[in-house]
Coordinates of C-alpha atoms in Angstrom, one line a residue:
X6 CA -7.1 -109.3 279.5
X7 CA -3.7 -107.6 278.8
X8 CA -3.9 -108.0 275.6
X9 CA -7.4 -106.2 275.2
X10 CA -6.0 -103.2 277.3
X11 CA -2.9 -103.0 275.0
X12 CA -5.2 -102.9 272.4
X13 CA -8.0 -100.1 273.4
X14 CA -4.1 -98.0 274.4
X15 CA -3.0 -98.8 270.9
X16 CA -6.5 -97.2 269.5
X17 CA -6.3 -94.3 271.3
X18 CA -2.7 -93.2 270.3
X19 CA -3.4 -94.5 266.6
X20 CA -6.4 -91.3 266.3
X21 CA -4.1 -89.0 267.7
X22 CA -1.1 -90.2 265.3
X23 CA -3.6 -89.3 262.9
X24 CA -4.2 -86.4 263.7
X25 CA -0.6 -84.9 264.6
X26 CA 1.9 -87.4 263.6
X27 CA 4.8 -87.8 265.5
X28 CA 8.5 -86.5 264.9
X29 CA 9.7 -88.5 266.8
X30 CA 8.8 -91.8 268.8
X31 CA 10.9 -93.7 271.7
X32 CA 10.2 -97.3 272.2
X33 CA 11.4 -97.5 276.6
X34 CA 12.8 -101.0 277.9
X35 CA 14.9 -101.8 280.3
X36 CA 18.9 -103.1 280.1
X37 CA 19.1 -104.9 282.2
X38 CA 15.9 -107.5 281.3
X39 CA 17.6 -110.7 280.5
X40 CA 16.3 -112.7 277.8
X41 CA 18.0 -114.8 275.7
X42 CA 14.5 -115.6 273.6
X43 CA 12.1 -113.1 271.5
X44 CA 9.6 -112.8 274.6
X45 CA 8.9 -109.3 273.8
X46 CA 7.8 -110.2 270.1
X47 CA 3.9 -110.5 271.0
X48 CA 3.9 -107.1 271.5
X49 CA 6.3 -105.8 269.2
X50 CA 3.9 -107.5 266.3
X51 CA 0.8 -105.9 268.3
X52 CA 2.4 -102.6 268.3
X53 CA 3.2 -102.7 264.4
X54 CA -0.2 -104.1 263.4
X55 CA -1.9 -101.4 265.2
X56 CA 0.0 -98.3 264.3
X57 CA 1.5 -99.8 260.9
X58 CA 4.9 -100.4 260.3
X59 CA 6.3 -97.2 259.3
X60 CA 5.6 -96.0 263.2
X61 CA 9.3 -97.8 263.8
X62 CA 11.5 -94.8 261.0
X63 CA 11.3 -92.4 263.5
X64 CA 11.6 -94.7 266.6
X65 CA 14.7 -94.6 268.6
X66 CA 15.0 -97.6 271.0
X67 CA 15.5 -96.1 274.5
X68 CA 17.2 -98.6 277.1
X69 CA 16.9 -97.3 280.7
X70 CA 18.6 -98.8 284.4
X71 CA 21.7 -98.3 282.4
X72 CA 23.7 -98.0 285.6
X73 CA 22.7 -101.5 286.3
X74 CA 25.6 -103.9 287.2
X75 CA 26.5 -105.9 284.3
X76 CA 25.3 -110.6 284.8
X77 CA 28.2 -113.3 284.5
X78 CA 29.1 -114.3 281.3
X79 CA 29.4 -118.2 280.6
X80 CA 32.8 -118.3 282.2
X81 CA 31.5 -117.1 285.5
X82 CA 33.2 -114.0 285.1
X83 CA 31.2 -110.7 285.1
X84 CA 30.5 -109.2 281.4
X85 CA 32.0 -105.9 280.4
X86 CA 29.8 -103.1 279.9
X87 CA 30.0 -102.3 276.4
X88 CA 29.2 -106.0 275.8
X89 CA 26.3 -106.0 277.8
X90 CA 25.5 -102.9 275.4
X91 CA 26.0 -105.0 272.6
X92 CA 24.6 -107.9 273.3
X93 CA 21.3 -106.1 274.7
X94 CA 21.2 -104.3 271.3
X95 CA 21.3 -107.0 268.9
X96 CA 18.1 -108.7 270.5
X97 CA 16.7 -105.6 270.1
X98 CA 17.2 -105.5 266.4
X99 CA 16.5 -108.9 266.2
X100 CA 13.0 -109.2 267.5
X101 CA 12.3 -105.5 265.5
X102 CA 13.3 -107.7 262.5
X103 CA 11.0 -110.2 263.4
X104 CA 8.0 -107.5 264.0
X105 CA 8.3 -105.6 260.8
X106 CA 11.0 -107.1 258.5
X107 CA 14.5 -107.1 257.6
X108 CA 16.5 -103.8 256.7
X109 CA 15.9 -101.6 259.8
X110 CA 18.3 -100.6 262.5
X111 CA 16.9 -98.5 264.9
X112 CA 19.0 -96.6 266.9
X113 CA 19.6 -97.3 270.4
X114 CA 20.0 -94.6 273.4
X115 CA 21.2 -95.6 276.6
X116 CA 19.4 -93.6 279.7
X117 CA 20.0 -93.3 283.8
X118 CA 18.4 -91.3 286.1
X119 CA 20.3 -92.1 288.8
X120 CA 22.8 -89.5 289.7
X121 CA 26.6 -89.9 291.0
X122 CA 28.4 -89.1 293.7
X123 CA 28.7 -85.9 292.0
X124 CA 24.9 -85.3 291.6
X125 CA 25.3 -86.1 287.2
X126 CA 23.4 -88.4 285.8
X127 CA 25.8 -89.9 283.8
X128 CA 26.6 -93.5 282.5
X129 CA 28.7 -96.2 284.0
X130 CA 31.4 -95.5 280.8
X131 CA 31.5 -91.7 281.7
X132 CA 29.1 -90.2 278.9
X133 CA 26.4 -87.5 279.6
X134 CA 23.7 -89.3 278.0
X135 CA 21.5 -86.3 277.4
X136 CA 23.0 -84.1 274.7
X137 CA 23.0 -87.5 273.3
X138 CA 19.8 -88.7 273.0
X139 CA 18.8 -85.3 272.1
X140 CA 21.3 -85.1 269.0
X141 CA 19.5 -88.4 268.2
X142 CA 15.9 -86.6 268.2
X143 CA 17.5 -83.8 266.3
X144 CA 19.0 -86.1 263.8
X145 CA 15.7 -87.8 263.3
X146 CA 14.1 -84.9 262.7
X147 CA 16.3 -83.7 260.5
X148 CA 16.2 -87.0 258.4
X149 CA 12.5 -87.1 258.1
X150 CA 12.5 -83.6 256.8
X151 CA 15.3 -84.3 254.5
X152 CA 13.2 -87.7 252.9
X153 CA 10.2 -86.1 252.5
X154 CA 12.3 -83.6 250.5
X155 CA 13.2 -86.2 248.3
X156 CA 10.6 -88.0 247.4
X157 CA 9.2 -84.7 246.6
X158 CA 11.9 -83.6 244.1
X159 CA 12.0 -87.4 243.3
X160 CA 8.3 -87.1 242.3
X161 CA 8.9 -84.0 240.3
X162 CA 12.0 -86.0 238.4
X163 CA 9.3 -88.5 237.7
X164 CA 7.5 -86.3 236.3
X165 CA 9.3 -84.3 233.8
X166 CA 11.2 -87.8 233.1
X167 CA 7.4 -89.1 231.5
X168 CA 7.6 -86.2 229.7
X169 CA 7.1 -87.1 225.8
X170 CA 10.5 -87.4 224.0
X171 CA 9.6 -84.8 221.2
X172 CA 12.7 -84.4 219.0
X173 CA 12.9 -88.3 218.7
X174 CA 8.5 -88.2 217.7
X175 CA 9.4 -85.8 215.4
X176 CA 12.2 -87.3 213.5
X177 CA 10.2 -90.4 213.3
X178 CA 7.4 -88.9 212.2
X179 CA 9.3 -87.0 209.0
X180 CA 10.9 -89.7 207.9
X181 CA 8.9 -90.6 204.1
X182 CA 6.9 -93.6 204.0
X183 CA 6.0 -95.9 201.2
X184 CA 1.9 -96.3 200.3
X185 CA 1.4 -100.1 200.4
X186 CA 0.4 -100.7 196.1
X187 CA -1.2 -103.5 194.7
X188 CA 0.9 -106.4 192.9
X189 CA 1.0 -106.1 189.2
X190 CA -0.5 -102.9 188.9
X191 CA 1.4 -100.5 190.9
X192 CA 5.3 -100.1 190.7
X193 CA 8.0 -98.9 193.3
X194 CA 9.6 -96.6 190.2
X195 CA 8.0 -93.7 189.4
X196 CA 7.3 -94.7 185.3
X197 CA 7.0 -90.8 184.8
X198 CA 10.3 -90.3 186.0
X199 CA 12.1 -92.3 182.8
X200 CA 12.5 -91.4 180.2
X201 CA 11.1 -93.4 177.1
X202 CA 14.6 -94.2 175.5
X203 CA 15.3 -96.1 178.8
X204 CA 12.2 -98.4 177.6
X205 CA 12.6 -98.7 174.2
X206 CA 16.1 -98.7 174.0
X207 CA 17.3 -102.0 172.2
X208 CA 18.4 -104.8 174.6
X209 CA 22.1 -105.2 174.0
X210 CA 22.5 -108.3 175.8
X211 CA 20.8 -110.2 172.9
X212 CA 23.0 -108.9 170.3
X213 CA 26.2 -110.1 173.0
X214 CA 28.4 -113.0 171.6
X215 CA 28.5 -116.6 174.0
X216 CA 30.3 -116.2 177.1
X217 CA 31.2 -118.9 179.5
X218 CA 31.9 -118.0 182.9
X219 CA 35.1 -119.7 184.6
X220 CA 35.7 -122.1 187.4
X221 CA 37.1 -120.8 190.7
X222 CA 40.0 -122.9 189.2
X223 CA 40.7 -121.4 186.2
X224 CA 40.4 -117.6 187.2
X225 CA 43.5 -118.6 189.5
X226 CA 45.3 -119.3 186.7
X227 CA 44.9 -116.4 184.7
X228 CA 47.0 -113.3 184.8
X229 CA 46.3 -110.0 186.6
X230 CA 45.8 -107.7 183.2
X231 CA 43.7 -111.3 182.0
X232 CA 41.3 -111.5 185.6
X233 CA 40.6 -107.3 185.3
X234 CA 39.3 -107.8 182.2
X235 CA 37.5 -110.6 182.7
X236 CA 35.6 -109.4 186.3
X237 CA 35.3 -106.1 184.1
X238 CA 33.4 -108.1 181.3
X239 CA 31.3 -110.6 183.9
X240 CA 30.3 -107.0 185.3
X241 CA 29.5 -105.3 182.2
X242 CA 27.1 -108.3 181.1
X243 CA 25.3 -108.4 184.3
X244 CA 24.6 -104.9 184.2
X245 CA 22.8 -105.3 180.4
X246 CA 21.3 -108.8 182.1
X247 CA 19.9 -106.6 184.5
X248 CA 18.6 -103.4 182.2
X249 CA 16.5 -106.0 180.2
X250 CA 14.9 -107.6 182.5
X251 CA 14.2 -104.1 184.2
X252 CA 12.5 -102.7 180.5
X253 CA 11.1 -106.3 180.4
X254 CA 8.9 -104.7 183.6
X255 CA 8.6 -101.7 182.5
X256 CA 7.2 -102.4 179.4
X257 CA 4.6 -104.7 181.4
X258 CA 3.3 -102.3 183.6
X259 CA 3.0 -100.4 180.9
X260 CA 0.6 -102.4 179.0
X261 CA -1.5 -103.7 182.3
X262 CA -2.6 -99.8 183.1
X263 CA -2.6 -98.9 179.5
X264 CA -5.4 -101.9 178.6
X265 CA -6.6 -101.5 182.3
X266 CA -6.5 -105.1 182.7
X267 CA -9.1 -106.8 185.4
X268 CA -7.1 -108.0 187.9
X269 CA -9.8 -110.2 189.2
X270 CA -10.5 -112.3 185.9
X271 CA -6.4 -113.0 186.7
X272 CA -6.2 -114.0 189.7
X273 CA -9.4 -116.2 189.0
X274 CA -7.7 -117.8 186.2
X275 CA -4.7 -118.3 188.4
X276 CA -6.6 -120.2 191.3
X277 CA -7.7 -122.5 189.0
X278 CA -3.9 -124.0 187.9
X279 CA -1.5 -125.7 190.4
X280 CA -0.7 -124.3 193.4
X281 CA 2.5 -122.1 193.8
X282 CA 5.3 -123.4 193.9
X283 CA 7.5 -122.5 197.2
X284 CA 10.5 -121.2 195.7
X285 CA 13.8 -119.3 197.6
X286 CA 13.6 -115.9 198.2
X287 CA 16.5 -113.5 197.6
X288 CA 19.4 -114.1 200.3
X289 CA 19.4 -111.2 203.1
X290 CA 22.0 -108.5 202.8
X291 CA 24.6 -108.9 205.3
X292 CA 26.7 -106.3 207.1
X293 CA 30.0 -105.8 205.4
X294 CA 32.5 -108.4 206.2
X295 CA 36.3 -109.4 205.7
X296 CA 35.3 -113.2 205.8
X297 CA 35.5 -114.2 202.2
X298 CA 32.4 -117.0 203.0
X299 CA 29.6 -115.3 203.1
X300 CA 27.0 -116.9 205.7
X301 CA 24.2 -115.8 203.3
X302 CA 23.0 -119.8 203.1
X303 CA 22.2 -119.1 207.3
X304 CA 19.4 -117.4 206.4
X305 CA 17.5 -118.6 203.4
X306 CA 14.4 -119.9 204.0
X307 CA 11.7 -120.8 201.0
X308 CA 8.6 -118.1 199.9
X309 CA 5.5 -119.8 201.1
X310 CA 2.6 -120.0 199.1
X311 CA 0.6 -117.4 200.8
X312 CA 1.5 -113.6 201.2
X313 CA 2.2 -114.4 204.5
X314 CA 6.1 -114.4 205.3
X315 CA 7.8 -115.5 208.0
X316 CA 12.1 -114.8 208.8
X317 CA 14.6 -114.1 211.6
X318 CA 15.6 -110.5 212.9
X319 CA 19.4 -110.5 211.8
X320 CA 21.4 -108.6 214.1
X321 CA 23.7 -106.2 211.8
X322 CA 26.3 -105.6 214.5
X323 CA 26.8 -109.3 215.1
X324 CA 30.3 -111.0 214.8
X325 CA 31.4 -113.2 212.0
X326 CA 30.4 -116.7 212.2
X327 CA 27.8 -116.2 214.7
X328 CA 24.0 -116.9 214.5
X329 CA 22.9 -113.1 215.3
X330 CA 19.1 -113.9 215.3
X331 CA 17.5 -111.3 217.5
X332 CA 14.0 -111.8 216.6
X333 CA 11.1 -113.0 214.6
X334 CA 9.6 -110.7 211.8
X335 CA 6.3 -111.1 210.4
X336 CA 5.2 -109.9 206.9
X337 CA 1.6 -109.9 205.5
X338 CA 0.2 -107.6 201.9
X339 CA -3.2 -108.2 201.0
X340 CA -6.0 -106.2 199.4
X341 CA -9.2 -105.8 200.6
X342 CA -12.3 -105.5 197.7
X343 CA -9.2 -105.7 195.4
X344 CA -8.7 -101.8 195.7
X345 CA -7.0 -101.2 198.6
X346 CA -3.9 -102.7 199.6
X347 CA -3.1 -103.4 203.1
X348 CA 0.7 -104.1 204.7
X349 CA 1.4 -104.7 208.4
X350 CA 4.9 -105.8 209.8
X351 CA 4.9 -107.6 213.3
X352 CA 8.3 -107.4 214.9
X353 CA 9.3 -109.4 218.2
X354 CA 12.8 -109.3 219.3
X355 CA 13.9 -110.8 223.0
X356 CA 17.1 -111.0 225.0
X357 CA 18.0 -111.6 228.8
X358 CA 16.6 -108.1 229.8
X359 CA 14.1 -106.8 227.3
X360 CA 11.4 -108.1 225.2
X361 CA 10.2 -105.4 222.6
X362 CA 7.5 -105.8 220.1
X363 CA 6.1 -103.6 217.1
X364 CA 3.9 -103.4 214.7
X365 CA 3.4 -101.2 211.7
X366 CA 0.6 -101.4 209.7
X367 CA -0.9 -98.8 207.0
X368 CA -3.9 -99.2 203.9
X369 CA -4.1 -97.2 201.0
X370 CA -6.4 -95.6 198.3
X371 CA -6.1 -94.0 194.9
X372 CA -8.2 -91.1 194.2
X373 CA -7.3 -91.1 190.2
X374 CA -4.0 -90.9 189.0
X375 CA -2.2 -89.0 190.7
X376 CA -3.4 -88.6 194.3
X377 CA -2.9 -91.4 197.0
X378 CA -4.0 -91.3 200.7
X379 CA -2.9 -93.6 203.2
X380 CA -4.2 -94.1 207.0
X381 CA -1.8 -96.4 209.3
X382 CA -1.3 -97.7 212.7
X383 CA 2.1 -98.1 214.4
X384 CA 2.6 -99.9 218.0
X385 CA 6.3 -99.6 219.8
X386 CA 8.5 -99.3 222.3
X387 CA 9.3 -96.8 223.8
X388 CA 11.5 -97.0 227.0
X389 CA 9.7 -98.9 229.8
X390 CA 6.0 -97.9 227.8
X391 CA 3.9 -98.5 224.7
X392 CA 3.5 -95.8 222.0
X393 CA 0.6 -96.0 219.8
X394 CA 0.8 -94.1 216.8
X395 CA -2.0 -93.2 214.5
X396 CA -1.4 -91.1 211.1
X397 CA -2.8 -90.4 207.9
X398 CA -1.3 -88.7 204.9
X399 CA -1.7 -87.7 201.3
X400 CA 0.5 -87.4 198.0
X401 CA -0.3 -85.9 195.0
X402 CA 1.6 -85.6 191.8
X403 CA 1.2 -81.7 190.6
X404 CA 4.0 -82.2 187.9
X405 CA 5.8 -85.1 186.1
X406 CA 8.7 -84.6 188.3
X407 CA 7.8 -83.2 191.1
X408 CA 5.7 -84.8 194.2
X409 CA 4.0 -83.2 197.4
X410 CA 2.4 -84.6 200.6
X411 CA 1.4 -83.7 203.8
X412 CA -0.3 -85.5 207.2
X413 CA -0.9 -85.5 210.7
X414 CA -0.2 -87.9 213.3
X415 CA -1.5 -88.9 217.0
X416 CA 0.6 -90.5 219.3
X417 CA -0.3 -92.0 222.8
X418 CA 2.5 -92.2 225.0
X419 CA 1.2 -93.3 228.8
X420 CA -1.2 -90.1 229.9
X421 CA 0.5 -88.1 227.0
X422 CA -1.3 -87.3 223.7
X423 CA 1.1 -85.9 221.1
X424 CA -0.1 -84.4 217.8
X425 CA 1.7 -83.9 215.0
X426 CA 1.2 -82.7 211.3
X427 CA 4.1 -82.4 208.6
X428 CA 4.7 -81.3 204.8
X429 CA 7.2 -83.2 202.3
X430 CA 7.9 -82.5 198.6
X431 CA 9.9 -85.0 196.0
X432 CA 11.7 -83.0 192.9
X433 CA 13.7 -85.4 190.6
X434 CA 16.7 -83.5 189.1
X435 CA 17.4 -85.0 185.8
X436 CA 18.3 -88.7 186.0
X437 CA 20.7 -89.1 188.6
X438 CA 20.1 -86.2 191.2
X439 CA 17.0 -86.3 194.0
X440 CA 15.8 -83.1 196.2
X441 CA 14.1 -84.2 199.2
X442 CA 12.6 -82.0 201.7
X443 CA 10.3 -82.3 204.6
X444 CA 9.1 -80.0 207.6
X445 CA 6.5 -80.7 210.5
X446 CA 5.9 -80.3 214.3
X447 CA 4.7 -82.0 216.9
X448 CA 3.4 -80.8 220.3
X449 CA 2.4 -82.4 224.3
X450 CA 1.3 -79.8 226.8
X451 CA 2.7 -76.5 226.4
X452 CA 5.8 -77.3 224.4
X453 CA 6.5 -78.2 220.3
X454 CA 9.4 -79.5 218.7
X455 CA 9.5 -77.9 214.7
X456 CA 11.9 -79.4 212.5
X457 CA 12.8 -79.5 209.3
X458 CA 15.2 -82.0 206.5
X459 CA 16.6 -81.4 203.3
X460 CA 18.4 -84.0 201.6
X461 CA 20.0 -84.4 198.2
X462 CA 20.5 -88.0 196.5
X463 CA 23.0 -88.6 193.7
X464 CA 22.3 -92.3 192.0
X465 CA 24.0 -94.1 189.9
X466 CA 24.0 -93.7 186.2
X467 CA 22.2 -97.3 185.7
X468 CA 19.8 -96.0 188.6
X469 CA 17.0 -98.0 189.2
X470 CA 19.5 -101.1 188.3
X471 CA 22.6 -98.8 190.1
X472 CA 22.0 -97.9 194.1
X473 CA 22.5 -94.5 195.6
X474 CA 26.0 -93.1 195.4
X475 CA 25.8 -90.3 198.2
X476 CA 23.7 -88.5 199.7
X477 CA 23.7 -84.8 201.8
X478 CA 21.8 -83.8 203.8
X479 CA 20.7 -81.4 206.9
X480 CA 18.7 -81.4 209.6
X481 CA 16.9 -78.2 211.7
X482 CA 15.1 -78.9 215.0
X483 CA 14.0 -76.5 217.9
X484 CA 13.0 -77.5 221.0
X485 CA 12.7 -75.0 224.6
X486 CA 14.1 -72.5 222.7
X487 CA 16.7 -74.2 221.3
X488 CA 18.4 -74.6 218.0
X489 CA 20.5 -78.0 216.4
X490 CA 21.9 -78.3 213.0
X491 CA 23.0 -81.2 211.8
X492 CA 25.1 -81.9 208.6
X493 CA 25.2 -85.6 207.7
X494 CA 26.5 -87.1 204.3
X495 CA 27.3 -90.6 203.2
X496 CA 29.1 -91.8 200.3
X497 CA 29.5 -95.7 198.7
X498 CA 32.2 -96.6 195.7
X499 CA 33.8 -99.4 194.8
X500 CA 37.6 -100.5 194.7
X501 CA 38.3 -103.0 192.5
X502 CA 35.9 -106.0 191.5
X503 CA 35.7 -107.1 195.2
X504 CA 35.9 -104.1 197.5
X505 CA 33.3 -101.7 198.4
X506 CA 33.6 -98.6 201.3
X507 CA 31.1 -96.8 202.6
X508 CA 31.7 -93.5 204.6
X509 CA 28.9 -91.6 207.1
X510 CA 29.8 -88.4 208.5
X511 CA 27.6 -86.3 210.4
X512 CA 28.0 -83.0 212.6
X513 CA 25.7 -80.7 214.0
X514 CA 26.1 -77.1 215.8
X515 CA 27.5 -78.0 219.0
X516 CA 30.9 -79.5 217.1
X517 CA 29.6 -83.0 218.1
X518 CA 29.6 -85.6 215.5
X519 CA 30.8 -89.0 214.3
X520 CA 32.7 -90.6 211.2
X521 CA 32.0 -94.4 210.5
X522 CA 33.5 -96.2 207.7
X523 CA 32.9 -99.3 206.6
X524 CA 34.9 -101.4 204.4
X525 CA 34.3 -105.3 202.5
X526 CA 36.3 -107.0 200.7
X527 CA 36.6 -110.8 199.8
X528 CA 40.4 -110.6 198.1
X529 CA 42.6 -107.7 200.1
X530 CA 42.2 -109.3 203.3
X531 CA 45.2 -107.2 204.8
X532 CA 42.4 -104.1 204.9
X533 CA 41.5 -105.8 208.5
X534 CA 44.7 -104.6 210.1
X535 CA 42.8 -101.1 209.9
X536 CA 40.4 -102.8 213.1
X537 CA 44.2 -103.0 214.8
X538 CA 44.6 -99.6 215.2
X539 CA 41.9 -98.3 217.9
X540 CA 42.8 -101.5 219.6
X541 CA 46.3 -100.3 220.0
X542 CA 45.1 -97.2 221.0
X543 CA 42.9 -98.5 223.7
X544 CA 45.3 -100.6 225.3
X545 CA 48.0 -97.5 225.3
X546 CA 45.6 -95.6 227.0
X547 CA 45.1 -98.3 229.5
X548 CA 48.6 -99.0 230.1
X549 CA 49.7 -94.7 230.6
X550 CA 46.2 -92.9 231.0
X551 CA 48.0 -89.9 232.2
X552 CA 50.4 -89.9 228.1
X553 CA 48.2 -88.1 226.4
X554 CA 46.8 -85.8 229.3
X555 CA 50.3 -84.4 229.7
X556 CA 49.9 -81.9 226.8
X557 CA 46.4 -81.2 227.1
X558 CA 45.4 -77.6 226.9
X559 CA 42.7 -78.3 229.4

């Protein structure tokens, strides 16, 4: 019957919450009702299904008949009145707990009506209780306003947080990408770009008398003037080793679009021998390293038969002597109708925290000889969401040395679609020098990101047996009305037979920038005391932070 009652009053009060939802609410008891045991849970739990939990934020517990006179404790001695207080005030909290769930202290005002022999109604520790359970109203009030505030502005951080990262889109989007080509047709080097002495220049390594390469052993026991010139000669025979088998190529990609060979009859032919042979594929480049064994053998793993390849994610900033596997990479080429090649790349990389996945996947077609369009798909992670990226571009060849592009791209971030369209051109400079320049913008809502790169290459003289020997470039990129300029160069020689250094430097308009060097070697062993140096900085700091703030001019 009670229960029923409570129920229809519950009703009633939860329309007129509805309707004008109260600042404040004052759950009344009495202090001095002892119970040891949760016997007013029932209709704590009654109260919370019926108005829903969040009725008890703005509740401040009210405890009245607080002039009462406080029980005997277990000792037979009469409790003090602040422990009475407390002891009333944790089984309130506790069977609140109970109703709705950990995490909530409610606030707890004491109240007496009773007056004194002075005509105040005041408590039996001399405080006007009053002002104070007003301030507590106040103070509720207050906080409510002050949340709702928050999750406002909270909302509106959310918000502009979601926003599309646009410079980051936009530098992805300009860097150049390769058109997938078909095997034994199509070549990475640009055959127009050579010139025809570098073909039919004789092969010198032929004409080369025997050479015998020495035993870890016996280079030991040559002398210094005797081991320069024989890494110099090892070096120097390489190097023609390497030019022939290049003109080898060249002169074979030559002959298969100059006779316009059918590339079906071959790979006919081919099915019909053996099956391939799984053989090793080229060991992974490793980060430079002052550990004269290279952990190269770590990572070798056979070329299957199919196109379909298989290896580990190496991480690059791993220590020595570590695995450093981050991930799996997955490799596929085909070509479809044997016209159009096809490449995807499915990368999975998973730690303690994050899993991240991508994929990148394009197709292209020739139109003639000089014009090639390519249409591609590309799936990654971007922060706590998935971006899906669809583009399409175009090259065309309008002179021997010169190449030009352009594309447009369609990203789907979330509830964010960001187009994007951008321009590149390719102009070889003689034999060793490279201009490289590329412009484009992208756009979600009412605000674009433009940008622009320009980048010169300088290659070796052997180039494409040589690598690139240092490059310049700069960057432009405006975004909500601002401007950055970035100058970024890098630079890679040799010292000696078995040192190489390599030196990035960038900068950009707001004098913010970085300088990273990094050195190999597998002989001068004593460049590692350079790694000494921050350390001995760091730990000076540590030790007298305030040294160098002494003479700061800030």
């Amino acid at each position: 019957m009670e229960q029923s009652f409570n129920n229809g009053v519950l009703s009633s009060v939860k329309k007129l919450t509805k309707k004008s939802p109260p600042d404040v609410v004052l759950y009344v008891d009495r202090l001095d009702s002892q119970t040891c045991d949760l016997n007013d849970l029932p209709i704590l739990k009654t109260v919370t299904n019926s108005l829903g939990p969040s009725i008890w934020r703005n509740t401040i517990v009210t405890l009245t008949h607080a002039a009462c006179d406080p029980p005997d404790g277990t000792n037979g001695t009469p409790l003090s009145y602040e422990m009475l207080v407390a002891q009333r005030s944790h089984l309130m909290h506790q069977s609140i707990s109970h109703a709705v769930g950990p995490g909530l202290m409610n606030p707890i005002s004491l109240v007496e009506n009773q007056k004194n022999g002075r005509g105040e109604k005041i408590l039996p520790n001399g405080q006007i209780w009053r002002p104070q359970l007003l301030l507590l109203c106040y103070s509720m009030k207050i906080l409510s306003e002050a949340g709702s505030i928050f999750k406002s502005d909270r909302k509106l951080l959310d918000f502009r947080a979601r926003s599309p990262p646009l410079p980051y889109m936009l530098s992805s989007m300009l860097q150049a990408r390769p058109h997938p080509k078909m095997d034994d047709v199509d070549s990475d080097i640009d055959l127009d770009e050579l010139s025809e002495t570098d073909e039919e220049q004789e092969d010198e390594y032929d004409g080369l008398p025997p050479f015998k390469p020495l035993k870890k052993a016996q280079i030991g026991k040559l002398t210094r003037e005797q081991k320069h010139a024989y890494f110099e000669e090892y070096d120097y025979r390489v190097k023609l080793l390497q030019k022939k088998q290049w003109r080898e190529e060249l002169r074979r990609m030559r002959e298969i679009k100059k006779d316009s060979i059918d590339l079906s009859d071959v790979d006919a032919g081919d099915d019909d021998g053996a099956a391939p042979v799984a053989v090793p594929l080229p060991d992974m480049a490793l980060p430079p390293s002052f550990d004269g064994d290279s952990p190269a053998y770590r990572y070798r793993f056979l070329e299957p038969g199919s196109r379909f390849l298989a290896r580990p994610v190496l991480d690059s900033h791993g220590w020595d002597h570590d695995c450093g596997y981050d991930g799996v990479n997955l490799e596929h080429a085909l070509a479809v109708n044997n016209r159009f090649p096809v490449s995807y790349t499915v990368q999975i990389t998973k730690d303690k925290k994050d899993f991240n996945f991508s994929l990148d996947s394009s197709i292209s077609a020739k139109h003639g000889k000089d014009t090639s369009s390519m249409v591609g798909l590309d799936i990654h992670s971007m922060g706590k969401q998935i971006a899906y990226t669809v583009r399409g571009e175009t090259k065309i060849k309008k002179f021997r040395r010169n190449k030009a592009g352009g594309g447009v791209f369609l990203t789907f971030l979330g509830e964010n679609v960001v187009p994007g369209l951008k321009i590149e051109d390719r102009v070889t400079l003689g034999k060793r020098y490279v201009l490289v320049g590329s412009g484009g913008a992208v756009g979600s809502g009412k605000e674009t990101a433009y940008g622009a790169n320009i980048e010169v290459q300088r290659r070796e003289s052997d180039y494409p047996i040589g690598e690139v020997e240092s490059t310049l470039g700069v960057s432009m990129v405006k975004w909500r009305g601002d401007w950055t300029l970035g100058i970024n160069g890098l630079a890679q020689f040799s010292i000696g037979h078995n040192s190489k250094v390599g030196v990035r430097a960038g900068i950009n308009n707001k004098l913010s920038g970085q300088i990273s060097v990094k050195t190999s070697s597998s002989e001068n062993l004593a460049l590692a005391l350079a790694a000494v140096v921050p350390a001995v900085i760091s730990v000076y700091k540590k030790l007298w932070p305030g040294a160098d703030e002494t003479y700061s001019i800030y």
